[in-house]
Amino acid sequence: MTRSVVLVTGGAGYVGSHACKALALSGYLPVTYDNLSTGWSDAVKFGPLERGDIMDAWRLRDVIERHNPVGVMHFAAHSNVGEASEVPDKYWKNNLMGSLTLIETMLSQGVGSLVFSSTCAVYGNNESAILTEETPLGPLNAYGASKLATEQMISNFVGSHGMSASIFRYFNVAGADPDAEIGEFHRPETHLIPRVLDVAMGERDTLTINGSDYPTRDGTCVRDFVHASDLANAHIEGLEWAMDNPGHEVFNLGSGGGFTVREVIDAAEQVTGRKVPTIGGPRRDGDVATLVSGSTKASAVLGWLPANSTLEQMVRDAWRWHQRPGYNE
Ligand SMILES: NC(=O)c1ccc[n+]([C@@H]2O[C@H](COP(=O)([O-])OP(=O)(O)OC[C@H]3O[C@@H](n4cnc5c(N)ncnc54)[C@H](O)[C@@H]3O)[C@@H](O)[C@H]2O)c1
């Protein structure tokens, strides 16, 4: 039986590769479109890789014509917050202009269903610790701003071009495929759990905790972590929603619970059976005490549940992936 194709931009990256596995398990054929700027060809295991840039309309058109996808999942972006403050033009070009090129091209080829990876960074430094889709927006850097601008651009296309879209604002993505076929591998790595596990592995000597005087239960920041496989499943539901419904919807994707940096370190020590030495560092600019998704919209509308997003499971799956042979080569 021929499988329906879904074009996955950024499918060679962390979240995109998990989405490709979920698509394959759901009976779709994921076609990854990726320039491998931060992704890895060996993460493309569940369908073909078409190497290309989302800014390259000719290449995109050729790939869409040949594969005839029923929809697009759009992960391709730059997402290093620190870098975004240093070279904002890189973020505006890739994240906003790249998305415009992709959307124009898919619509010109008659493909109208889109799932877009946005971020809780669109909320910025908010007064409220618990964020819903109605929380006021105010991104603090070119990363969050370029994602919010893309959300707004998509809403305009939905209104005037008959496109449908699910927009997902992820909180902190964590964990790895429970079968350890794919996982997180950013270079440089800025995310907490792999950094903690690097220390457990002996790849780094210590972990710096930035700020231990926040008004939280142990003084360290609280963040909402969501398992990459749960997120991947949400993308199937979001794609099918977009294929069946007109318009667009924005959904927060988090577990709805928060863990402190200290709790993540404790969980890593328990799972790995190893010590994670820490040193105290200053607060980082722009870090707020607590960022947690307070939304149940994704479960109400899409039927999505973050079933694997316990701290223990996210750390255990990440650790299994972290220990695979050749991880750091
Ligand atoms: N990982 C997180 O915690 C997190 C949180 C919020 C939002 N997001 C969003 O999710 C998406 C995926 O994040 P990730 O952590 O998997 O990042 P990643 O860097 O692992 O994956 C991004 C992929 O996009 C590709 N890419 C980048 N620019 C491209 C271009 N111009 N043309 C073609 N391919 C291109 C990269 O090569 C890479 O494979 C991003 O849009 C990111 O902003 C991630």
JSON list of C-alpha atoms in Angstrom, two decimals, residues 139-215:
[
{"chain": "A", "resi": 139, "resn": "PRO", "atom": "CA", "xyz": [9.77, 37.81, 23.01]},
{"chain": "A", "resi": 140, "resn": "LEU", "atom": "CA", "xyz": [13.13, 39.00, 24.34]},
{"chain": "A", "resi": 141, "resn": "ASN", "atom": "CA", "xyz": [15.40, 38.13, 21.45]},
{"chain": "A", "resi": 142, "resn": "ALA", "atom": "CA", "xyz": [15.54, 37.50, 17.70]},
{"chain": "A", "resi": 143, "resn": "TYR", "atom": "CA", "xyz": [14.83, 33.80, 18.21]},
{"chain": "A", "resi": 144, "resn": "GLY", "atom": "CA", "xyz": [11.48, 34.29, 19.98]},
{"chain": "A", "resi": 145, "resn": "ALA", "atom": "CA", "xyz": [10.65, 37.33, 17.83]},
{"chain": "A", "resi": 146, "resn": "SER", "atom": "CA", "xyz": [11.28, 35.48, 14.56]},
{"chain": "A", "resi": 147, "resn": "LYS", "atom": "CA", "xyz": [9.08, 32.61, 15.75]},
{"chain": "A", "resi": 148, "resn": "LEU", "atom": "CA", "xyz": [6.27, 34.99, 16.78]},
{"chain": "A", "resi": 149, "resn": "ALA", "atom": "CA", "xyz": [6.51, 36.83, 13.45]},
{"chain": "A", "resi": 150, "resn": "THR", "atom": "CA", "xyz": [6.24, 33.48, 11.66]},
{"chain": "A", "resi": 151, "resn": "GLU", "atom": "CA", "xyz": [3.14, 32.62, 13.71]},
{"chain": "A", "resi": 152, "resn": "GLN", "atom": "CA", "xyz": [1.61, 35.94, 12.63]},
{"chain": "A", "resi": 153, "resn": "MET", "atom": "CA", "xyz": [2.60, 35.37, 9.01]},
{"chain": "A", "resi": 154, "resn": "ILE", "atom": "CA", "xyz": [0.95, 31.93, 9.09]},
{"chain": "A", "resi": 155, "resn": "SER", "atom": "CA", "xyz": [-2.26, 33.44, 10.50]},
{"chain": "A", "resi": 156, "resn": "ASN", "atom": "CA", "xyz": [-2.32, 35.87, 7.54]},
{"chain": "A", "resi": 157, "resn": "PHE", "atom": "CA", "xyz": [-1.84, 33.07, 5.02]},
{"chain": "A", "resi": 158, "resn": "VAL", "atom": "CA", "xyz": [-4.59, 31.05, 6.69]},
{"chain": "A", "resi": 159, "resn": "GLY", "atom": "CA", "xyz": [-6.95, 34.01, 6.30]},
{"chain": "A", "resi": 160, "resn": "SER", "atom": "CA", "xyz": [-6.22, 34.78, 2.67]},
{"chain": "A", "resi": 161, "resn": "HIS", "atom": "CA", "xyz": [-4.93, 31.56, 1.10]},
{"chain": "A", "resi": 162, "resn": "GLY", "atom": "CA", "xyz": [-7.07, 28.84, 2.59]},
{"chain": "A", "resi": 163, "resn": "MET", "atom": "CA", "xyz": [-4.19, 27.19, 4.39]},
{"chain": "A", "resi": 164, "resn": "SER", "atom": "CA", "xyz": [-4.69, 25.27, 7.69]},
{"chain": "A", "resi": 165, "resn": "ALA", "atom": "CA", "xyz": [-2.13, 25.14, 10.45]},
{"chain": "A", "resi": 166, "resn": "SER", "atom": "CA", "xyz": [-1.40, 23.86, 13.93]},
{"chain": "A", "resi": 167, "resn": "ILE", "atom": "CA", "xyz": [1.10, 26.06, 15.70]},
{"chain": "A", "resi": 168, "resn": "PHE", "atom": "CA", "xyz": [2.89, 24.45, 18.64]},
{"chain": "A", "resi": 169, "resn": "ARG", "atom": "CA", "xyz": [4.65, 26.46, 21.33]},
{"chain": "A", "resi": 170, "resn": "TYR", "atom": "CA", "xyz": [6.99, 23.95, 22.91]},
{"chain": "A", "resi": 171, "resn": "PHE", "atom": "CA", "xyz": [8.35, 24.28, 26.41]},
{"chain": "A", "resi": 172, "resn": "ASN", "atom": "CA", "xyz": [11.65, 22.47, 27.19]},
{"chain": "A", "resi": 173, "resn": "VAL", "atom": "CA", "xyz": [11.96, 19.39, 25.02]},
{"chain": "A", "resi": 174, "resn": "ALA", "atom": "CA", "xyz": [13.78, 16.54, 26.75]},
{"chain": "A", "resi": 175, "resn": "GLY", "atom": "CA", "xyz": [14.43, 12.81, 26.65]},
{"chain": "A", "resi": 176, "resn": "ALA", "atom": "CA", "xyz": [15.07, 10.58, 23.67]},
{"chain": "A", "resi": 177, "resn": "ASP", "atom": "CA", "xyz": [13.37, 7.85, 21.73]},
{"chain": "A", "resi": 178, "resn": "PRO", "atom": "CA", "xyz": [12.75, 5.01, 24.26]},
{"chain": "A", "resi": 179, "resn": "ASP", "atom": "CA", "xyz": [14.32, 2.56, 21.75]},
{"chain": "A", "resi": 180, "resn": "ALA", "atom": "CA", "xyz": [17.42, 4.83, 21.58]},
{"chain": "A", "resi": 181, "resn": "GLU", "atom": "CA", "xyz": [17.24, 4.93, 17.77]},
{"chain": "A", "resi": 182, "resn": "ILE", "atom": "CA", "xyz": [17.41, 8.74, 17.85]},
{"chain": "A", "resi": 183, "resn": "GLY", "atom": "CA", "xyz": [18.01, 11.41, 20.48]},
{"chain": "A", "resi": 184, "resn": "GLU", "atom": "CA", "xyz": [19.32, 14.86, 21.26]},
{"chain": "A", "resi": 185, "resn": "PHE", "atom": "CA", "xyz": [22.66, 15.90, 19.80]},
{"chain": "A", "resi": 186, "resn": "HIS", "atom": "CA", "xyz": [23.12, 19.67, 19.57]},
{"chain": "A", "resi": 187, "resn": "ARG", "atom": "CA", "xyz": [26.57, 21.17, 19.07]},
{"chain": "A", "resi": 188, "resn": "PRO", "atom": "CA", "xyz": [27.02, 23.30, 21.09]},
{"chain": "A", "resi": 189, "resn": "GLU", "atom": "CA", "xyz": [24.59, 21.77, 23.59]},
{"chain": "A", "resi": 190, "resn": "THR", "atom": "CA", "xyz": [22.68, 24.42, 25.51]},
{"chain": "A", "resi": 191, "resn": "HIS", "atom": "CA", "xyz": [19.95, 22.22, 27.04]},
{"chain": "A", "resi": 192, "resn": "LEU", "atom": "CA", "xyz": [20.05, 21.25, 30.69]},
{"chain": "A", "resi": 193, "resn": "ILE", "atom": "CA", "xyz": [19.53, 17.48, 30.69]},
{"chain": "A", "resi": 194, "resn": "PRO", "atom": "CA", "xyz": [22.24, 16.56, 28.14]},
{"chain": "A", "resi": 195, "resn": "ARG", "atom": "CA", "xyz": [24.62, 18.96, 29.88]},
{"chain": "A", "resi": 196, "resn": "VAL", "atom": "CA", "xyz": [23.95, 17.27, 33.21]},
{"chain": "A", "resi": 197, "resn": "LEU", "atom": "CA", "xyz": [24.48, 13.87, 31.58]},
{"chain": "A", "resi": 198, "resn": "ASP", "atom": "CA", "xyz": [27.76, 15.07, 30.04]},
{"chain": "A", "resi": 199, "resn": "VAL", "atom": "CA", "xyz": [28.98, 15.64, 33.60]},
{"chain": "A", "resi": 200, "resn": "ALA", "atom": "CA", "xyz": [27.71, 12.23, 34.70]},
{"chain": "A", "resi": 201, "resn": "MET", "atom": "CA", "xyz": [29.62, 10.71, 31.74]},
{"chain": "A", "resi": 202, "resn": "GLY", "atom": "CA", "xyz": [32.80, 12.58, 32.72]},
{"chain": "A", "resi": 203, "resn": "GLU", "atom": "CA", "xyz": [32.73, 14.67, 29.51]},
{"chain": "A", "resi": 204, "resn": "ARG", "atom": "CA", "xyz": [32.61, 17.82, 31.64]},
{"chain": "A", "resi": 205, "resn": "ASP", "atom": "CA", "xyz": [33.91, 18.27, 35.19]},
{"chain": "A", "resi": 206, "resn": "THR", "atom": "CA", "xyz": [31.07, 20.31, 36.66]},
{"chain": "A", "resi": 207, "resn": "LEU", "atom": "CA", "xyz": [27.70, 21.80, 35.91]},
{"chain": "A", "resi": 208, "resn": "THR", "atom": "CA", "xyz": [27.20, 25.50, 36.58]},
{"chain": "A", "resi": 209, "resn": "ILE", "atom": "CA", "xyz": [23.88, 26.35, 38.22]},
{"chain": "A", "resi": 210, "resn": "ASN", "atom": "CA", "xyz": [22.97, 29.86, 37.12]},
{"chain": "A", "resi": 211, "resn": "GLY", "atom": "CA", "xyz": [21.14, 31.38, 40.06]},
{"chain": "A", "resi": 212, "resn": "SER", "atom": "CA", "xyz": [20.16, 29.69, 43.30]},
{"chain": "A", "resi": 213, "resn": "ASP", "atom": "CA", "xyz": [18.27, 32.59, 44.85]},
{"chain": "A", "resi": 214, "resn": "TYR", "atom": "CA", "xyz": [15.07, 32.47, 42.80]},
{"chain": "A", "resi": 215, "resn": "PRO", "atom": "CA", "xyz": [11.75, 32.42, 44.71]}
]
